[in-house]
Short mmCIF file of C-alpha atoms in Angstrom, two decimals:
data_model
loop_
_atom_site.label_atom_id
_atom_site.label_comp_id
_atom_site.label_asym_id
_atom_site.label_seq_id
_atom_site.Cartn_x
_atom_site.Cartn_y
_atom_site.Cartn_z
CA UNK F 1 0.00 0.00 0.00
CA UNK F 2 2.65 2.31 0.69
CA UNK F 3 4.28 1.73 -2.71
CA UNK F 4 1.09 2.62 -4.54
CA UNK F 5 0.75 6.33 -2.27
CA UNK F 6 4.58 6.91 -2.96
CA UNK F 7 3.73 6.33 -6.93
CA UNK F 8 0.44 7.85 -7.12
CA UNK F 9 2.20 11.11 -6.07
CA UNK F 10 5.47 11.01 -7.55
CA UNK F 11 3.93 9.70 -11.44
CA UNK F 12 0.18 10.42 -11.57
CA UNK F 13 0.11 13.93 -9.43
CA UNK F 14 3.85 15.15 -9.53
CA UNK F 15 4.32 13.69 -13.17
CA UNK F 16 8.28 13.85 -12.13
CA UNK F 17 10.92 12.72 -14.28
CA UNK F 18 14.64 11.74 -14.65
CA UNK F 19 16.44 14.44 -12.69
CA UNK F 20 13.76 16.14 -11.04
CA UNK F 21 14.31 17.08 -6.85
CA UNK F 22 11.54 15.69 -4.51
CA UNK F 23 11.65 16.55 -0.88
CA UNK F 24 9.46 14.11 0.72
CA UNK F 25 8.99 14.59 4.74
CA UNK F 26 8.09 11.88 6.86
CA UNK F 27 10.63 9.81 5.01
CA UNK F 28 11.57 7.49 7.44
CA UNK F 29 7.70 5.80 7.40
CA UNK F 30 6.23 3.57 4.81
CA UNK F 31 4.90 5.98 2.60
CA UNK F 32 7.98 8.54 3.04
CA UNK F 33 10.68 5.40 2.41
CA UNK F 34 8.82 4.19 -0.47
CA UNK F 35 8.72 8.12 -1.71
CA UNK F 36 12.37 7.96 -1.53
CA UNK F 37 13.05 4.71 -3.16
CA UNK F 38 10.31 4.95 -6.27
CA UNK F 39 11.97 8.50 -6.48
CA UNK F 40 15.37 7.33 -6.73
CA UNK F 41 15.04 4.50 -9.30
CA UNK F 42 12.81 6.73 -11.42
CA UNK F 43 16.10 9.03 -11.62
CA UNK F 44 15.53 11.78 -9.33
CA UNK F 45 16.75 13.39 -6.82
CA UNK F 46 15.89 13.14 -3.06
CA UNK F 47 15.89 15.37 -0.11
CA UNK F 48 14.27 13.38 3.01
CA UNK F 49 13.05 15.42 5.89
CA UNK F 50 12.62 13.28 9.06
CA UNK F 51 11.41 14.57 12.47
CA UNK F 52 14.64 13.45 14.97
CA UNK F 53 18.19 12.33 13.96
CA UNK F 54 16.91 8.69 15.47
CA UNK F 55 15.63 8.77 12.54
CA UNK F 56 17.56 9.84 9.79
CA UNK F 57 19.61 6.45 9.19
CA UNK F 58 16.74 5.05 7.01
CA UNK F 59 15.92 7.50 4.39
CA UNK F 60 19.73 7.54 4.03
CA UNK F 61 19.85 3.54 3.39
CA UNK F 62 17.27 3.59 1.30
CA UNK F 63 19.28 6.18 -1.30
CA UNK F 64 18.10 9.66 -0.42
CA UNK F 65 20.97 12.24 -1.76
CA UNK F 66 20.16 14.56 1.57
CA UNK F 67 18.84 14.06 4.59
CA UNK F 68 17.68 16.91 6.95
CA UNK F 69 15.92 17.06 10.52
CA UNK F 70 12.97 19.51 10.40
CA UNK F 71 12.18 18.47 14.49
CA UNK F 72 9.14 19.31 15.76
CA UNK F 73 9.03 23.62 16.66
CA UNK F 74 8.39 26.52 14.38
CA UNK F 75 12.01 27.30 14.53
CA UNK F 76 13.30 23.59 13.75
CA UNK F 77 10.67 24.10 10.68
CA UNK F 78 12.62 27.72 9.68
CA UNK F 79 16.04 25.62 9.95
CA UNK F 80 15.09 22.98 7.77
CA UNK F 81 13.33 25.40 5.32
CA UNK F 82 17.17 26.77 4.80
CA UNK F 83 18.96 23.70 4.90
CA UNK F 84 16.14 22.59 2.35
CA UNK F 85 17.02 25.23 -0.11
CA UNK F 86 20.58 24.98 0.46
CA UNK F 87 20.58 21.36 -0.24
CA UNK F 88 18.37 22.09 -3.47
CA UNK F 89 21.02 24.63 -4.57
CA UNK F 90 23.75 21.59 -3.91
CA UNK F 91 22.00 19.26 -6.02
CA UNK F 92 21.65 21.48 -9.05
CA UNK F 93 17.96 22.58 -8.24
CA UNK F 94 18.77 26.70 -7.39
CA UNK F 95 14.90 27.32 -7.71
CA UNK F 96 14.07 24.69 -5.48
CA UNK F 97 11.89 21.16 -5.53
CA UNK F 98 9.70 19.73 -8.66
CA UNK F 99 7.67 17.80 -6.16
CA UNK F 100 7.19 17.76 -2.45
CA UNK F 101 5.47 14.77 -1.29
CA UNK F 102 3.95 15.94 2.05
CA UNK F 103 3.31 13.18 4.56
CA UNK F 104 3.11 15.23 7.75
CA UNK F 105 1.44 18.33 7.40
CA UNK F 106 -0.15 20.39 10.06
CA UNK F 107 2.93 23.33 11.14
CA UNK F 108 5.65 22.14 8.43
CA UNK F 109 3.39 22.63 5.59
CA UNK F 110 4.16 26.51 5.26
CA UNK F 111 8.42 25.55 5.33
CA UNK F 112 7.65 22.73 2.63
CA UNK F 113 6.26 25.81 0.11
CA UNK F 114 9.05 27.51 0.49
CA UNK F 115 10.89 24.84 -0.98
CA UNK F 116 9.28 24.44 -4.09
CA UNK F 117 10.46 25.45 -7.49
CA UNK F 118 7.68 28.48 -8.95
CA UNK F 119 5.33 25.98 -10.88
CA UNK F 120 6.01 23.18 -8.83
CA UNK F 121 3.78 20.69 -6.63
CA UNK F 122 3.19 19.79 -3.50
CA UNK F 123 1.10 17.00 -3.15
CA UNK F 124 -0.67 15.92 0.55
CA UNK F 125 -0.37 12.50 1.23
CA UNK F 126 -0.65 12.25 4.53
CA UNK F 127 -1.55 14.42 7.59
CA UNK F 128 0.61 12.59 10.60
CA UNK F 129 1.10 16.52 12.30
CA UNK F 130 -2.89 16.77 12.46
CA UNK F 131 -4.47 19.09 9.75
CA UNK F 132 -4.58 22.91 9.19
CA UNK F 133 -5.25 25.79 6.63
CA UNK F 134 -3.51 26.47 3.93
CA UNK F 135 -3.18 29.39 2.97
CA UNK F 136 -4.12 30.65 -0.46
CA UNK F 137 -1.52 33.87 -0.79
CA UNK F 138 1.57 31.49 0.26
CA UNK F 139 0.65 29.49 -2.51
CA UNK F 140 0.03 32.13 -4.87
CA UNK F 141 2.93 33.91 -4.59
CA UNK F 142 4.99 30.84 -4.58
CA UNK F 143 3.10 29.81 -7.74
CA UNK F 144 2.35 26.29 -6.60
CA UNK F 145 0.17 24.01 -7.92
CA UNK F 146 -1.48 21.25 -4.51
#
């Protein structure tokens, strides 16, 4: 089941291809490490956002090019927002991520826009954080597609 969220998102709603960056959060979970290996054997590139360094062993294993602790505070979130964008700029991607497969939700979800390239998408897969507004202007401006 995982398998099929992780390629629903990445193929039929992020449409991503060969060389493309997808930051997935939650990557250490089923859906987030099957985000990160589809992702990888499709081509791309990964960035893997997990909540504690505990976790950040498995994303790594499973072939992620980056991964990054976004914790669980509003200033953990602004941290991995900039380590997010600097990893982007690392991997070639200066505007930011094709995709962002968002697992968790809830406070992150405003850091994960940030992240993505103008025209890019974010696609909700999963609400582990609990649920909350979005925000139409942050998307707007951005120039996001959800």
């Amino acid at each position: 089941r995982s398998y099929f969220a992780a390629y629903h998102a990445l193929k039929v709603l992020g449409d991503v291809s060969r060389g493309d960056l997808v930051l997935v959060d939650g990557a250490s979970g089923g859906v987030g490490m099957a985000t990160v290996e589809l992702a990888k054997a499709m081509g791309c590139h990964v960035i893997a956002g997990v909540s504690s360094e505990s976790k950040a062993q498995f994303p790594g294993q499973a072939g992620a090019d980056r991964v990054l602790v976004y914790g669980r505070t509003k200033e953990s979130y602004t941290n991995f927002k900039v380590d997010a964008k600097q990893a982007a700029k690392e991997l070639g991607h200066s505007q930011g991520a094709t995709l962002v497969v968002d697992v968790v939700n809830g406070e992150l979800f405003d850091a994960l826009v940030s992240c993505v390239k103008p025209l890019g998408t974010i696609c909700l897969v999963g609400f582990t954080a609990g649920q909350r507004p979005i925000r139409p202007g942050l998307l707007l401006i951005q120039e996001v597609r959800v």
